[in-house]
PDB file of C-alpha atoms in Angstrom:
ATOM      1  CA  MET A   1      -4.371 -54.637 -94.321  1.00  0.00           C
ATOM      2  CA  THR A   2      -3.987 -54.605 -90.832  1.00  0.00           C
ATOM      3  CA  GLY A   3      -6.818 -52.727 -88.770  1.00  0.00           C
ATOM      4  CA  SER A   4      -4.319 -49.933 -87.860  1.00  0.00           C
ATOM      5  CA  VAL A   5      -3.421 -49.622 -91.809  1.00  0.00           C
ATOM      6  CA  ARG A   6      -7.299 -49.703 -92.319  1.00  0.00           C
ATOM      7  CA  GLY A   7      -7.942 -47.303 -89.994  1.00  0.00           C
ATOM      8  CA  ALA A   8      -5.270 -44.860 -91.457  1.00  0.00           C
ATOM      9  CA  VAL A   9      -6.469 -45.308 -94.598  1.00  0.00           C
ATOM     10  CA  PHE A  10     -10.056 -44.270 -93.707  1.00  0.00           C
ATOM     11  CA  MET A  11      -8.694 -41.755 -91.786  1.00  0.00           C
ATOM     12  CA  CYS A  12      -7.068 -40.005 -94.586  1.00  0.00           C
ATOM     13  CA  LEU A  13      -9.803 -40.587 -96.757  1.00  0.00           C
ATOM     14  CA  ALA A  14     -12.297 -38.880 -93.868  1.00  0.00           C
ATOM     15  CA  MET A  15      -9.956 -35.780 -93.873  1.00  0.00           C
ATOM     16  CA  LEU A  16     -10.031 -35.608 -97.452  1.00  0.00           C
ATOM     17  CA  GLY A  17     -13.448 -35.593 -97.317  1.00  0.00           C
ATOM     18  CA  PHE A  18     -13.666 -32.800 -94.962  1.00  0.00           C
ATOM     19  CA  GLY A  19     -11.202 -30.831 -96.284  1.00  0.00           C
ATOM     20  CA  ILE A  20     -13.757 -30.932 -99.788  1.00  0.00           C
ATOM     21  CA  GLU A  21     -16.466 -30.323 -97.667  1.00  0.00           C
ATOM     22  CA  ASP A  22     -14.925 -26.840 -96.170  1.00  0.00           C
ATOM     23  CA  ALA A  23     -14.135 -25.946 -99.857  1.00  0.00           C
ATOM     24  CA  LEU A  24     -17.299 -26.770-101.086  1.00  0.00           C
ATOM     25  CA  PHE A  25     -19.640 -24.765 -98.219  1.00  0.00           C
ATOM     26  CA  LYS A  26     -17.279 -22.026 -98.639  1.00  0.00           C
ATOM     27  CA  ALA A  27     -17.964 -21.771-102.299  1.00  0.00           C
ATOM     28  CA  ALA A  28     -21.672 -22.014-101.181  1.00  0.00           C
ATOM     29  CA  THR A  29     -21.474 -19.128 -99.477  1.00  0.00           C
ATOM     30  CA  ARG A  30     -20.168 -16.982-102.347  1.00  0.00           C
ATOM     31  CA  HIS A  31     -23.881 -17.247-103.560  1.00  0.00           C
ATOM     32  CA  ALA A  32     -25.870 -17.527-100.178  1.00  0.00           C
ATOM     33  CA  SER A  33     -25.693 -16.503 -96.895  1.00  0.00           C
ATOM     34  CA  PRO A  34     -24.075 -18.283 -94.191  1.00  0.00           C
ATOM     35  CA  GLY A  35     -26.957 -19.019 -92.561  1.00  0.00           C
ATOM     36  CA  MET A  36     -28.987 -20.094 -95.431  1.00  0.00           C
ATOM     37  CA  ALA A  37     -26.168 -22.236 -96.762  1.00  0.00           C
ATOM     38  CA  THR A  38     -25.623 -23.832 -92.964  1.00  0.00           C
ATOM     39  CA  LEU A  39     -29.389 -24.558 -92.697  1.00  0.00           C
ATOM     40  CA  VAL A  40     -29.453 -26.251 -96.428  1.00  0.00           C
ATOM     41  CA  PHE A  41     -26.498 -28.201 -95.820  1.00  0.00           C
ATOM     42  CA  GLY A  42     -27.752 -29.069 -92.594  1.00  0.00           C
ATOM     43  CA  LEU A  43     -31.340 -30.560 -93.839  1.00  0.00           C
ATOM     44  CA  VAL A  44     -29.963 -32.169 -96.568  1.00  0.00           C
ATOM     45  CA  ALA A  45     -27.108 -34.071 -94.335  1.00  0.00           C
ATOM     46  CA  LEU A  46     -29.714 -34.692 -92.174  1.00  0.00           C
ATOM     47  CA  LEU A  47     -32.309 -36.265 -94.320  1.00  0.00           C
ATOM     48  CA  LEU A  48     -29.233 -38.405 -95.686  1.00  0.00           C
ATOM     49  CA  SER A  49     -28.208 -39.623 -91.855  1.00  0.00           C
ATOM     50  CA  ILE A  50     -31.383 -40.711 -91.145  1.00  0.00           C
ATOM     51  CA  LEU A  51     -31.545 -42.838 -94.648  1.00  0.00           C
ATOM     52  CA  TRP A  52     -28.293 -44.067 -93.322  1.00  0.00           C
ATOM     53  CA  ALA A  53     -29.784 -44.834 -89.770  1.00  0.00           C
ATOM     54  CA  ARG A  54     -32.680 -47.035 -91.510  1.00  0.00           C
ATOM     55  CA  SER A  55     -30.729 -48.584 -93.893  1.00  0.00           C
ATOM     56  CA  HIS A  56     -28.837 -50.207 -90.939  1.00  0.00           C
ATOM     57  CA  GLY A  57     -32.517 -51.187 -88.934  1.00  0.00           C
ATOM     58  CA  ILE A  58     -31.882 -48.356 -86.717  1.00  0.00           C
ATOM     59  CA  PRO A  59     -34.359 -45.773 -85.614  1.00  0.00           C
ATOM     60  CA  ALA A  60     -33.250 -42.444 -86.071  1.00  0.00           C
ATOM     61  CA  TRP A  61     -34.701 -41.067 -82.910  1.00  0.00           C
ATOM     62  CA  SER A  62     -33.382 -42.158 -79.582  1.00  0.00           C
ATOM     63  CA  ALA A  63     -34.242 -41.370 -76.247  1.00  0.00           C
ATOM     64  CA  GLU A  64     -30.532 -41.106 -74.994  1.00  0.00           C
ATOM     65  CA  TYR A  65     -30.688 -37.893 -77.143  1.00  0.00           C
ATOM     66  CA  LEU A  66     -31.934 -36.353 -73.613  1.00  0.00           C
ATOM     67  CA  ARG A  67     -29.546 -37.669 -71.470  1.00  0.00           C
ATOM     68  CA  ARG A  68     -27.906 -34.986 -69.676  1.00  0.00           C
ATOM     69  CA  ARG A  69     -24.209 -36.030 -71.178  1.00  0.00           C
ATOM     70  CA  LEU A  70     -25.624 -35.747 -74.736  1.00  0.00           C
ATOM     71  CA  LEU A  71     -27.332 -32.550 -74.085  1.00  0.00           C
ATOM     72  CA  ILE A  72     -23.934 -31.300 -73.333  1.00  0.00           C
ATOM     73  CA  ARG A  73     -22.308 -32.678 -76.263  1.00  0.00           C
ATOM     74  CA  THR A  74     -25.046 -31.216 -78.292  1.00  0.00           C
ATOM     75  CA  ALA A  75     -24.702 -27.705 -76.879  1.00  0.00           C
ATOM     76  CA  PHE A  76     -21.122 -27.830 -77.439  1.00  0.00           C
ATOM     77  CA  GLU A  77     -21.690 -28.910 -81.181  1.00  0.00           C
ATOM     78  CA  LEU A  78     -24.171 -26.181 -81.803  1.00  0.00           C
ATOM     79  CA  LEU A  79     -21.368 -23.660 -80.741  1.00  0.00           C
ATOM     80  CA  GLY A  80     -18.907 -25.430 -82.823  1.00  0.00           C
ATOM     81  CA  ARG A  81     -21.213 -25.668 -85.664  1.00  0.00           C
ATOM     82  CA  LEU A  82     -22.191 -22.067 -85.604  1.00  0.00           C
ATOM     83  CA  PHE A  83     -18.769 -20.617 -85.412  1.00  0.00           C
ATOM     84  CA  PHE A  84     -17.064 -22.763 -87.784  1.00  0.00           C
ATOM     85  CA  ALA A  85     -19.645 -21.871 -90.360  1.00  0.00           C
ATOM     86  CA  LEU A  86     -19.298 -18.369 -90.226  1.00  0.00           C
ATOM     87  CA  SER A  87     -15.395 -18.933 -90.106  1.00  0.00           C
ATOM     88  CA  LEU A  88     -15.514 -20.993 -93.169  1.00  0.00           C
ATOM     89  CA  ALA A  89     -17.682 -17.929 -94.909  1.00  0.00           C
ATOM     90  CA  PHE A  90     -15.401 -15.261 -93.475  1.00  0.00           C
ATOM     91  CA  VAL A  91     -11.766 -16.048 -92.768  1.00  0.00           C
ATOM     92  CA  PRO A  92      -9.484 -17.809 -94.988  1.00  0.00           C
ATOM     93  CA  LEU A  93      -9.775 -21.440 -95.369  1.00  0.00           C
ATOM     94  CA  ALA A  94      -6.043 -22.264 -94.452  1.00  0.00           C
ATOM     95  CA  THR A  95      -6.427 -20.251 -91.316  1.00  0.00           C
ATOM     96  CA  THR A  96      -9.739 -21.882 -90.287  1.00  0.00           C
ATOM     97  CA  THR A  97      -8.410 -25.427 -90.387  1.00  0.00           C
ATOM     98  CA  ALA A  98      -4.860 -24.590 -88.696  1.00  0.00           C
ATOM     99  CA  ILE A  99      -6.917 -23.471 -85.781  1.00  0.00           C
ATOM    100  CA  LEU A 100      -9.048 -26.274 -85.631  1.00  0.00           C
ATOM    101  CA  GLN A 101      -5.997 -28.663 -85.551  1.00  0.00           C
ATOM    102  CA  ALA A 102      -5.634 -27.559 -81.761  1.00  0.00           C
ATOM    103  CA  ALA A 103      -9.040 -29.030 -80.671  1.00  0.00           C
ATOM    104  CA  PRO A 104      -6.969 -32.034 -79.356  1.00  0.00           C
ATOM    105  CA  LEU A 105      -4.871 -29.833 -77.639  1.00  0.00           C
ATOM    106  CA  MET A 106      -8.073 -28.326 -75.904  1.00  0.00           C
ATOM    107  CA  VAL A 107      -9.749 -31.632 -75.386  1.00  0.00           C
ATOM    108  CA  THR A 108      -6.322 -32.922 -73.023  1.00  0.00           C
ATOM    109  CA  LEU A 109      -6.872 -29.712 -71.444  1.00  0.00           C
ATOM    110  CA  GLY A 110     -10.298 -30.353 -70.605  1.00  0.00           C
ATOM    111  CA  ALA A 111      -9.625 -33.836 -69.582  1.00  0.00           C
ATOM    112  CA  ALA A 112      -7.028 -32.527 -67.296  1.00  0.00           C
ATOM    113  CA  VAL A 113      -9.253 -30.087 -65.649  1.00  0.00           C
ATOM    114  CA  VAL A 114     -13.009 -31.386 -66.176  1.00  0.00           C
ATOM    115  CA  LEU A 115     -12.666 -35.012 -65.931  1.00  0.00           C
ATOM    116  CA  GLY A 116      -9.385 -35.053 -63.519  1.00  0.00           C
ATOM    117  CA  GLU A 117      -7.020 -37.083 -65.770  1.00  0.00           C
ATOM    118  CA  LYS A 118      -3.330 -36.818 -64.754  1.00  0.00           C
ATOM    119  CA  VAL A 119      -1.500 -35.145 -67.817  1.00  0.00           C
ATOM    120  CA  GLY A 120       2.434 -35.029 -66.998  1.00  0.00           C
ATOM    121  CA  PRO A 121       4.385 -31.873 -67.545  1.00  0.00           C
ATOM    122  CA  ARG A 122       5.625 -32.910 -71.247  1.00  0.00           C
ATOM    123  CA  ARG A 123       2.034 -32.901 -72.324  1.00  0.00           C
ATOM    124  CA  TRP A 124       1.400 -29.585 -70.335  1.00  0.00           C
ATOM    125  CA  GLY A 125       4.554 -28.524 -72.345  1.00  0.00           C
ATOM    126  CA  ALA A 126       3.404 -29.568 -75.738  1.00  0.00           C
ATOM    127  CA  THR A 127      -0.249 -28.000 -75.112  1.00  0.00           C
ATOM    128  CA  VAL A 128       1.351 -24.379 -74.106  1.00  0.00           C
ATOM    129  CA  VAL A 129       3.620 -24.969 -77.107  1.00  0.00           C
ATOM    130  CA  GLY A 130       0.311 -25.488 -79.264  1.00  0.00           C
ATOM    131  CA  PHE A 131      -1.295 -22.645 -78.005  1.00  0.00           C
ATOM    132  CA  VAL A 132       1.678 -20.349 -79.084  1.00  0.00           C
ATOM    133  CA  GLY A 133       1.187 -21.485 -82.227  1.00  0.00           C
ATOM    134  CA  VAL A 134      -2.373 -20.465 -82.420  1.00  0.00           C
ATOM    135  CA  LEU A 135      -1.294 -17.238 -81.143  1.00  0.00           C
ATOM    136  CA  LEU A 136       1.270 -16.897 -84.086  1.00  0.00           C
ATOM    137  CA  ILE A 137      -1.883 -17.656 -86.504  1.00  0.00           C
ATOM    138  CA  LEU A 138      -4.049 -15.205 -84.892  1.00  0.00           C
ATOM    139  CA  ARG A 139      -1.032 -12.242 -83.767  1.00  0.00           C
ATOM    140  CA  PRO A 140      -3.629 -10.375 -81.637  1.00  0.00           C
ATOM    141  CA  GLY A 141      -2.509  -6.529 -81.725  1.00  0.00           C
ATOM    142  CA  ALA A 142      -0.644  -6.853 -85.037  1.00  0.00           C
ATOM    143  CA  ASP A 143      -1.458  -4.243 -88.001  1.00  0.00           C
ATOM    144  CA  GLY A 144      -2.889  -7.311 -90.091  1.00  0.00           C
ATOM    145  CA  PHE A 145      -5.222  -8.895 -87.218  1.00  0.00           C
ATOM    146  CA  GLU A 146      -8.461  -9.539 -88.467  1.00  0.00           C
ATOM    147  CA  PRO A 147     -11.372  -9.874 -85.871  1.00  0.00           C
ATOM    148  CA  THR A 148     -13.377 -12.225 -87.647  1.00  0.00           C
ATOM    149  CA  VAL A 149     -10.562 -15.042 -86.933  1.00  0.00           C
ATOM    150  CA  ILE A 150     -11.990 -15.261 -83.530  1.00  0.00           C
ATOM    151  CA  PHE A 151     -15.014 -17.243 -85.205  1.00  0.00           C
ATOM    152  CA  ALA A 152     -12.296 -20.115 -85.884  1.00  0.00           C
ATOM    153  CA  VAL A 153     -11.205 -20.113 -82.215  1.00  0.00           C
ATOM    154  CA  LEU A 154     -15.026 -20.344 -80.664  1.00  0.00           C
ATOM    155  CA  GLY A 155     -15.634 -22.893 -83.275  1.00  0.00           C
ATOM    156  CA  MET A 156     -12.276 -24.762 -82.304  1.00  0.00           C
ATOM    157  CA  ILE A 157     -13.683 -24.435 -78.417  1.00  0.00           C
ATOM    158  CA  GLY A 158     -17.232 -25.758 -79.405  1.00  0.00           C
ATOM    159  CA  PHE A 159     -15.769 -28.941 -81.307  1.00  0.00           C
ATOM    160  CA  ALA A 160     -13.144 -29.515 -78.471  1.00  0.00           C
ATOM    161  CA  GLY A 161     -15.922 -29.363 -75.839  1.00  0.00           C
ATOM    162  CA  ARG A 162     -18.106 -31.693 -78.122  1.00  0.00           C
ATOM    163  CA  ASP A 163     -15.471 -34.542 -78.312  1.00  0.00           C
ATOM    164  CA  LEU A 164     -14.700 -34.386 -74.404  1.00  0.00           C
ATOM    165  CA  ALA A 165     -18.055 -34.850 -74.065  1.00  0.00           C
ATOM    166  CA  THR A 166     -18.094 -38.013 -76.410  1.00  0.00           C
ATOM    167  CA  ARG A 167     -15.950 -39.602 -73.910  1.00  0.00           C
ATOM    168  CA  THR A 168     -18.744 -39.802 -71.620  1.00  0.00           C
ATOM    169  CA  SER A 169     -21.373 -40.417 -73.831  1.00  0.00           C
ATOM    170  CA  PRO A 170     -23.563 -43.426 -73.822  1.00  0.00           C
ATOM    171  CA  PRO A 171     -22.148 -46.536 -75.673  1.00  0.00           C
ATOM    172  CA  GLY A 172     -25.208 -47.561 -76.644  1.00  0.00           C
ATOM    173  CA  VAL A 173     -25.685 -44.817 -79.032  1.00  0.00           C
ATOM    174  CA  HIS A 174     -24.925 -45.913 -82.908  1.00  0.00           C
ATOM    175  CA  ALA A 175     -22.659 -43.867 -84.903  1.00  0.00           C
ATOM    176  CA  ALA A 176     -25.246 -43.100 -87.168  1.00  0.00           C
ATOM    177  CA  GLN A 177     -27.743 -41.635 -84.707  1.00  0.00           C
ATOM    178  CA  LEU A 178     -24.527 -39.430 -83.970  1.00  0.00           C
ATOM    179  CA  GLY A 179     -24.765 -38.329 -87.402  1.00  0.00           C
ATOM    180  CA  VAL A 180     -28.404 -37.577 -87.168  1.00  0.00           C
ATOM    181  CA  LEU A 181     -27.805 -35.920 -83.953  1.00  0.00           C
ATOM    182  CA  GLY A 182     -25.016 -34.078 -85.319  1.00  0.00           C
ATOM    183  CA  PHE A 183     -26.545 -32.689 -88.551  1.00  0.00           C
ATOM    184  CA  ALA A 184     -29.818 -31.756 -86.709  1.00  0.00           C
ATOM    185  CA  VAL A 185     -27.091 -29.469 -84.809  1.00  0.00           C
ATOM    186  CA  VAL A 186     -25.836 -28.489 -87.950  1.00  0.00           C
ATOM    187  CA  THR A 187     -29.627 -27.383 -89.379  1.00  0.00           C
ATOM    188  CA  ALA A 188     -30.128 -25.669 -85.648  1.00  0.00           C
ATOM    189  CA  ALA A 189     -27.288 -23.789 -86.266  1.00  0.00           C
ATOM    190  CA  GLY A 190     -28.157 -22.477 -89.395  1.00  0.00           C
ATOM    191  CA  LEU A 191     -31.444 -21.240 -88.284  1.00  0.00           C
ATOM    192  CA  VAL A 192     -29.521 -19.334 -85.279  1.00  0.00           C
ATOM    193  CA  ILE A 193     -27.149 -17.381 -88.060  1.00  0.00           C
ATOM    194  CA  LEU A 194     -30.400 -16.750 -90.239  1.00  0.00           C
ATOM    195  CA  VAL A 195     -31.941 -15.131 -87.224  1.00  0.00           C
ATOM    196  CA  ALA A 196     -28.631 -13.329 -86.115  1.00  0.00           C
ATOM    197  CA  GLU A 197     -28.236 -11.775 -89.728  1.00  0.00           C
ATOM    198  CA  GLY A 198     -31.671 -10.238 -89.825  1.00  0.00           C
ATOM    199  CA  ALA A 199     -32.340 -10.318 -93.261  1.00  0.00           C
ATOM    200  CA  ARG A 200     -35.697 -11.731 -94.598  1.00  0.00           C
ATOM    201  CA  PRO A 201     -35.360 -15.104 -95.077  1.00  0.00           C
ATOM    202  CA  ALA A 202     -35.242 -16.432 -98.867  1.00  0.00           C
ATOM    203  CA  LEU A 203     -34.530 -18.979-101.086  1.00  0.00           C
ATOM    204  CA  PRO A 204     -30.511 -19.402-102.262  1.00  0.00           C
ATOM    205  CA  PRO A 205     -29.975 -18.469-105.897  1.00  0.00           C
ATOM    206  CA  ALA A 206     -29.821 -21.317-108.352  1.00  0.00           C
ATOM    207  CA  PRO A 207     -25.875 -21.237-108.482  1.00  0.00           C
ATOM    208  CA  ALA A 208     -25.662 -21.895-104.711  1.00  0.00           C
ATOM    209  CA  TRP A 209     -27.539 -25.262-104.867  1.00  0.00           C
ATOM    210  CA  PRO A 210     -25.147 -27.815-106.567  1.00  0.00           C
ATOM    211  CA  TRP A 211     -22.349 -26.617-103.996  1.00  0.00           C
ATOM    212  CA  MET A 212     -24.686 -26.930-100.786  1.00  0.00           C
ATOM    213  CA  ILE A 213     -26.107 -30.443-101.777  1.00  0.00           C
ATOM    214  CA  ALA A 214     -22.121 -31.420-102.874  1.00  0.00           C
ATOM    215  CA  THR A 215     -21.306 -30.130 -99.411  1.00  0.00           C
ATOM    216  CA  ALA A 216     -24.100 -32.762 -97.602  1.00  0.00           C
ATOM    217  CA  LEU A 217     -22.957 -35.630 -99.747  1.00  0.00           C
ATOM    218  CA  VAL A 218     -19.548 -35.444 -99.033  1.00  0.00           C
ATOM    219  CA  GLY A 219     -20.143 -34.617 -95.453  1.00  0.00           C
ATOM    220  CA  VAL A 220     -22.114 -37.543 -94.530  1.00  0.00           C
ATOM    221  CA  VAL A 221     -19.668 -39.911 -96.564  1.00  0.00           C
ATOM    222  CA  SER A 222     -16.775 -38.329 -94.555  1.00  0.00           C
ATOM    223  CA  TYR A 223     -18.504 -38.938 -91.312  1.00  0.00           C
ATOM    224  CA  ALA A 224     -19.006 -42.518 -92.089  1.00  0.00           C
ATOM    225  CA  ALA A 225     -15.386 -42.970 -93.153  1.00  0.00           C
ATOM    226  CA  LEU A 226     -14.294 -40.940 -89.751  1.00  0.00           C
ATOM    227  CA  THR A 227     -16.783 -43.709 -87.714  1.00  0.00           C
ATOM    228  CA  GLN A 228     -15.009 -46.850 -89.761  1.00  0.00           C
ATOM    229  CA  ALA A 229     -11.493 -45.051 -89.017  1.00  0.00           C
ATOM    230  CA  MET A 230     -12.167 -44.872 -85.286  1.00  0.00           C
ATOM    231  CA  ARG A 231     -13.374 -48.173 -84.966  1.00  0.00           C
ATOM    232  CA  SER A 232     -10.199 -50.033 -87.088  1.00  0.00           C
ATOM    233  CA  GLY A 233      -6.795 -50.719 -85.490  1.00  0.00           C
ATOM    234  CA  THR A 234      -5.735 -48.695 -82.303  1.00  0.00           C
ATOM    235  CA  VAL A 235      -7.266 -45.035 -81.532  1.00  0.00           C
ATOM    236  CA  SER A 236      -3.872 -43.887 -80.760  1.00  0.00           C
ATOM    237  CA  VAL A 237      -1.777 -45.051 -84.304  1.00  0.00           C
ATOM    238  CA  VAL A 238      -5.377 -43.759 -86.257  1.00  0.00           C
ATOM    239  CA  ALA A 239      -5.813 -40.394 -84.439  1.00  0.00           C
ATOM    240  CA  PRO A 240      -2.599 -38.691 -85.850  1.00  0.00           C
ATOM    241  CA  PHE A 241      -3.710 -38.800 -89.530  1.00  0.00           C
ATOM    242  CA  ARG A 242      -6.669 -36.169 -88.647  1.00  0.00           C
ATOM    243  CA  TYR A 243      -3.792 -33.930 -89.235  1.00  0.00           C
ATOM    244  CA  PHE A 244      -4.009 -34.798 -92.899  1.00  0.00           C
ATOM    245  CA  ARG A 245      -6.658 -32.298 -93.075  1.00  0.00           C
ATOM    246  CA  LEU A 246      -4.562 -29.435 -92.954  1.00  0.00           C
ATOM    247  CA  ILE A 247      -2.209 -30.319 -95.673  1.00  0.00           C
ATOM    248  CA  VAL A 248      -5.783 -30.810 -97.617  1.00  0.00           C
ATOM    249  CA  ALA A 249      -6.909 -27.340 -96.516  1.00  0.00           C
ATOM    250  CA  LEU A 250      -3.605 -25.815 -97.577  1.00  0.00           C
ATOM    251  CA  VAL A 251      -3.375 -27.166-101.175  1.00  0.00           C
ATOM    252  CA  ILE A 252      -7.200 -26.528-101.828  1.00  0.00           C
ATOM    253  CA  ALA A 253      -6.855 -22.704-100.218  1.00  0.00           C
ATOM    254  CA  TYR A 254      -3.681 -22.060-102.858  1.00  0.00           C
ATOM    255  CA  ALA A 255      -5.224 -23.845-105.682  1.00  0.00           C
ATOM    256  CA  VAL A 256      -8.786 -22.693-105.969  1.00  0.00           C
ATOM    257  CA  PHE A 257      -9.029 -19.617-103.881  1.00  0.00           C
ATOM    258  CA  GLY A 258      -5.491 -18.345-104.031  1.00  0.00           C
ATOM    259  CA  GLU A 259      -4.963 -18.051-100.480  1.00  0.00           C
ATOM    260  CA  ARG A 260      -0.925 -17.110 -99.514  1.00  0.00           C
ATOM    261  CA  PRO A 261      -0.449 -18.276 -95.968  1.00  0.00           C
ATOM    262  CA  ASP A 262       2.566 -16.290 -94.837  1.00  0.00           C
ATOM    263  CA  ALA A 263       5.391 -17.384 -92.677  1.00  0.00           C
ATOM    264  CA  TRP A 264       3.580 -16.406 -89.270  1.00  0.00           C
ATOM    265  CA  MET A 265       0.419 -18.644 -90.107  1.00  0.00           C
ATOM    266  CA  LEU A 266       2.731 -21.826 -91.611  1.00  0.00           C
ATOM    267  CA  ALA A 267       5.147 -21.586 -88.482  1.00  0.00           C
ATOM    268  CA  GLY A 268       1.863 -21.540 -85.804  1.00  0.00           C
ATOM    269  CA  ALA A 269       0.305 -24.310 -88.282  1.00  0.00           C
ATOM    270  CA  ALA A 270       3.457 -26.464 -87.799  1.00  0.00           C
ATOM    271  CA  LEU A 271       3.842 -25.878 -83.864  1.00  0.00           C
ATOM    272  CA  ILE A 272       0.048 -26.718 -83.925  1.00  0.00           C
ATOM    273  CA  VAL A 273       0.651 -30.187 -85.478  1.00  0.00           C
ATOM    274  CA  VAL A 274       3.936 -30.872 -83.892  1.00  0.00           C
ATOM    275  CA  SER A 275       2.673 -30.151 -80.540  1.00  0.00           C
ATOM    276  CA  GLY A 276      -0.692 -32.279 -81.129  1.00  0.00           C
ATOM    277  CA  LEU A 277       1.158 -35.436 -82.303  1.00  0.00           C
ATOM    278  CA  TYR A 278       3.663 -35.051 -79.713  1.00  0.00           C
ATOM    279  CA  THR A 279       0.368 -34.896 -77.309  1.00  0.00           C
ATOM    280  CA  LEU A 280      -0.975 -38.516 -78.726  1.00  0.00           C
ATOM    281  CA  LEU A 281       2.684 -40.025 -78.571  1.00  0.00           C
ATOM    282  CA  ARG A 282       2.808 -39.596 -74.699  1.00  0.00           C
ATOM    283  CA  ASP A 283      -0.597 -40.487 -74.355  1.00  0.00           C
ATOM    284  CA  ARG A 284      -0.297 -43.939 -76.027  1.00  0.00           C
ATOM    285  CA  ARG A 285       3.206 -44.313 -74.191  1.00  0.00           C
ATOM    286  CA  THR A 286       1.383 -43.496 -70.915  1.00  0.00           C
ATOM    287  CA  ARG A 287      -1.380 -45.979 -71.836  1.00  0.00           C
ATOM    288  CA  ARG A 288       1.029 -48.659 -72.548  1.00  0.00           C
ATOM    289  CA  ALA A 289       2.664 -48.085 -69.232  1.00  0.00           C
ATOM    290  CA  ALA A 290      -0.498 -48.059 -67.370  1.00  0.00           C
ATOM    291  CA  GLY A 291      -1.569 -51.323 -69.207  1.00  0.00           C
ATOM    292  CA  ALA A 292       2.355 -52.984 -68.056  1.00  0.00           C
ATOM    293  CA  GLY A 293       1.930 -52.100 -64.826  1.00  0.00           C
ATOM    294  CA  ALA A 294      -1.519 -53.362 -64.585  1.00  0.00           C
ATOM    295  CA  ALA A 295      -0.578 -56.833 -66.104  1.00  0.00           C
ATOM    296  CA  PRO A 296      -0.119 -59.613 -63.704  1.00  0.00           C
TER     297      PRO A 296
END
């Protein structure tokens, strides 16, 4: 396989894994509180990530974690992990995943506003269309509006901020170390949710443990597949396969949780995916044009 084909395969495997991880976590929250489920998931995945780093001869701790750029990345990931966990617990899986797909559009917006990257009118238009898709899913003011869906929006904003901050993160940090840092943040998010829940912490019941441990195992494997995908081939070719996660989520939501997304939700998801794919395509063409202009 060529590098890009290999990257696409690993990206699809990663998105399949993340879709299964989300479903496992949602199942875990049927037996344990969102805070306890997040805490156990984070601790198990953190341990696995440390073993992953050690197996590559890489220290789990790095002084780079305390650098300002990584601290900003960590803060955004904490926001994303916290509200995404709450969204998985209280919002339909298909809705949560569909809104998450708007993160690349938020990254485009942030890159223009924060990093000063040039964004043409067509990409701005695609971004607006994508946010219209989010509004179709949310339908604020409608009779069926669920306030808890705001958890998904806040989680999406957190992950977009994390991805934006990753662009400026120190290149010397290994992927396994980012995994350690990321799952340490999941653990911290679990503690925050536990405090917010206000109940006295107690060990989850026995039926919750298989779901939580499976969530951690699948999460670490999916993260490794994602890392391999982004290191294979051309990013602009591989990245669009992220949207495979939405297909996985829709199938699992229908087959496992009995969710029946309505036409508004499906239309909004379609707008988000189409606008995201168009944005990636325009970004690829822009980079190619810039490279051709710089060639002697």
